[in-house]
Coordinates of C-alpha atoms in Angstrom, one line a residue:
X1 CA -90.2 64.0 -14.3
X2 CA -88.4 65.9 -12.0
X3 CA -84.3 65.2 -13.3
X4 CA -84.6 66.6 -16.8
X5 CA -81.8 67.5 -18.6
X6 CA -80.6 69.3 -22.0
X7 CA -79.4 68.3 -25.1
X8 CA -77.3 70.7 -26.8
X9 CA -74.7 72.7 -27.8
X10 CA -75.7 76.0 -26.1
X11 CA -73.4 77.9 -27.5
X12 CA -73.6 77.3 -31.5
X13 CA -75.8 79.4 -32.3
X14 CA -78.9 81.8 -31.1
X15 CA -81.7 78.9 -31.5
X16 CA -80.1 76.3 -28.9
X17 CA -79.1 78.9 -26.8
X18 CA -82.9 80.8 -26.8
X19 CA -84.2 77.1 -26.4
X20 CA -82.2 76.1 -23.2
X21 CA -82.4 79.3 -21.9
X22 CA -86.4 78.0 -21.9
X23 CA -85.5 75.0 -20.6
X24 CA -83.6 76.6 -17.8
X25 CA -86.9 79.2 -17.3
X26 CA -88.9 76.3 -16.8
X27 CA -86.7 74.2 -14.5
X28 CA -86.5 77.7 -12.1
X29 CA -89.8 78.3 -12.5
X30 CA -91.6 74.8 -11.2
X31 CA -88.1 74.5 -9.2
X32 CA -86.6 72.1 -10.7
X33 CA -83.0 70.6 -10.0
X34 CA -80.6 71.6 -12.9
X35 CA -77.4 69.6 -12.7
X36 CA -74.7 70.9 -15.3
X37 CA -73.5 67.3 -16.4
X38 CA -77.7 67.0 -17.8
X39 CA -76.6 69.2 -19.9
X40 CA -75.3 67.6 -22.8
X41 CA -73.2 68.7 -25.5
X42 CA -74.8 67.5 -28.9
X43 CA -72.4 69.3 -31.9
X44 CA -68.2 70.2 -31.7
X45 CA -66.5 73.6 -32.1
X46 CA -67.2 73.6 -36.1
X47 CA -70.8 72.8 -36.2
X48 CA -70.5 69.1 -36.7
X49 CA -72.8 66.7 -34.7
X50 CA -70.9 64.5 -32.0
X51 CA -70.7 61.9 -30.0
X52 CA -73.3 62.8 -27.3
X53 CA -71.1 62.5 -23.6
X54 CA -74.1 60.7 -21.7
X55 CA -73.9 61.6 -18.1
X56 CA -73.9 58.7 -15.2
X57 CA -77.0 58.0 -13.5
X58 CA -79.3 59.5 -16.7
X59 CA -82.7 61.9 -15.5
X60 CA -85.4 60.7 -16.7
X61 CA -86.2 62.4 -19.4
X62 CA -84.7 65.6 -21.9
X63 CA -85.3 68.0 -24.1
X64 CA -83.8 68.8 -26.9
X65 CA -82.4 71.5 -28.8
X66 CA -84.3 70.0 -32.2
X67 CA -86.2 67.3 -32.9
X68 CA -82.9 66.0 -35.4
X69 CA -80.7 66.1 -32.0
X70 CA -83.6 64.1 -30.1
X71 CA -83.6 62.0 -32.7
X72 CA -80.2 60.9 -33.1
X73 CA -79.9 61.1 -29.1
X74 CA -82.9 58.3 -28.6
X75 CA -80.2 55.9 -31.3
X76 CA -77.7 56.3 -29.0
X77 CA -79.9 55.1 -25.5
X78 CA -81.2 52.4 -27.9
X79 CA -77.7 51.1 -28.9
X80 CA -77.1 51.4 -25.1
X81 CA -80.1 49.1 -24.6
X82 CA -82.3 51.5 -23.1
X83 CA -86.1 52.0 -23.8
X84 CA -87.3 55.3 -24.8
X85 CA -89.1 56.2 -22.9
X86 CA -89.5 53.6 -20.2
X87 CA -86.1 54.6 -18.7
X88 CA -85.7 58.0 -20.7
X89 CA -88.4 60.3 -22.4
X90 CA -86.8 62.0 -24.8
X91 CA -89.0 65.2 -27.2
X92 CA -87.7 67.4 -29.7
X93 CA -88.3 70.9 -31.5
X94 CA -89.8 71.6 -34.5
X95 CA -91.5 68.4 -35.4
X96 CA -89.8 67.5 -39.0
X97 CA -92.1 65.1 -41.8
X98 CA -89.5 62.2 -40.2
X99 CA -90.4 62.9 -35.8
X100 CA -93.3 61.0 -36.6
X101 CA -92.0 58.0 -38.7
X102 CA -89.0 57.0 -36.4
X103 CA -89.4 54.6 -33.3
X104 CA -90.3 55.8 -31.2
X105 CA -92.4 58.4 -33.0
X106 CA -90.5 61.2 -31.1
X107 CA -92.6 63.6 -28.7
X108 CA -91.9 67.2 -29.8
X109 CA -93.0 71.3 -30.2
X110 CA -94.3 72.1 -33.4
X111 CA -94.4 76.1 -34.6
X112 CA -96.3 77.7 -36.4
X113 CA -94.3 77.3 -39.4
X114 CA -97.5 79.5 -41.7
X115 CA -96.9 82.9 -38.5
X116 CA -93.2 82.1 -39.4
X117 CA -93.5 82.7 -43.1
X118 CA -96.2 85.8 -42.9
X119 CA -93.7 87.6 -40.2
X120 CA -90.7 86.6 -42.3
X121 CA -92.5 87.6 -45.4
X122 CA -93.8 91.0 -43.0
X123 CA -90.3 92.0 -41.5
X124 CA -89.0 91.1 -45.8
X125 CA -91.4 93.8 -47.1
X126 CA -91.1 96.7 -44.8
X127 CA -87.3 96.7 -45.1
X128 CA -88.0 97.0 -49.1
X129 CA -90.5 99.5 -48.6
X130 CA -87.1 101.2 -46.1
X131 CA -89.3 101.2 -43.2
X132 CA -87.3 99.2 -40.6
X133 CA -89.2 99.8 -37.5
X134 CA -89.1 96.3 -36.3
X135 CA -86.3 95.4 -34.2
X136 CA -85.7 92.3 -31.7
X137 CA -87.3 89.5 -32.0
X138 CA -90.3 88.7 -33.1
X139 CA -91.4 85.0 -30.3
X140 CA -93.9 82.8 -32.8
X141 CA -95.8 80.4 -31.3
X142 CA -96.6 76.7 -31.8
X143 CA -98.1 73.4 -30.3
X144 CA -97.3 70.6 -28.1
X145 CA -97.4 67.5 -30.8
X146 CA -97.2 63.8 -28.5
X147 CA -96.1 61.0 -29.7
X148 CA -94.2 57.7 -28.4
X149 CA -91.1 59.0 -27.5
X150 CA -92.4 59.8 -24.0
X151 CA -94.1 59.3 -21.6
X152 CA -95.3 59.8 -17.0
X153 CA -93.4 59.0 -13.9
X154 CA -96.1 59.1 -12.2
X155 CA -99.9 59.1 -12.1
X156 CA -100.8 62.3 -13.7
X157 CA -104.3 64.3 -14.8
X158 CA -104.3 65.6 -18.4
X159 CA -105.8 68.6 -19.6
X160 CA -108.0 66.1 -21.7
X161 CA -108.5 64.3 -18.2
X162 CA -107.5 61.1 -18.7
X163 CA -104.8 59.4 -16.3
X164 CA -101.3 58.2 -16.7
X165 CA -100.5 55.6 -14.9
X166 CA -96.1 55.6 -14.6
X167 CA -94.9 53.6 -18.4
X168 CA -97.8 54.7 -19.9
X169 CA -97.4 57.0 -22.7
X170 CA -98.2 60.4 -22.5

């Protein structure tokens, strides 16, 4: 994919802003175009999920700020008669339990919840003990969870050496 949009109201929360900045950085690093029309807000100024305005023409893929937005976005695309992933690939972020249960099952990024919990507990304990040495943000890793909502447009070689053709599931 070279035409990739982002779903999320980038000023709604700091986590959405961070995820958008990750999308933006990756697009720049890969010399891919960023069309402002491809940035699709998913909630209103009060944080309530709203109707997704769709750009025309659609990019071939969308990165969504969270799985909930991705699931709603897929439902909207399907209601318009579009096939996910054959017409548009969609990926989420969080790996919520229901992400595997929707049709198509959502390709997503799973945050390392154990590392997140450990880091949070260590920060709380340090603050309770009067040590506030740790400031700023902590980056917690994760992994991609490949399911059915994304596919390749052109033949590619996957990390495990398997080849995928246009329209074939990753």
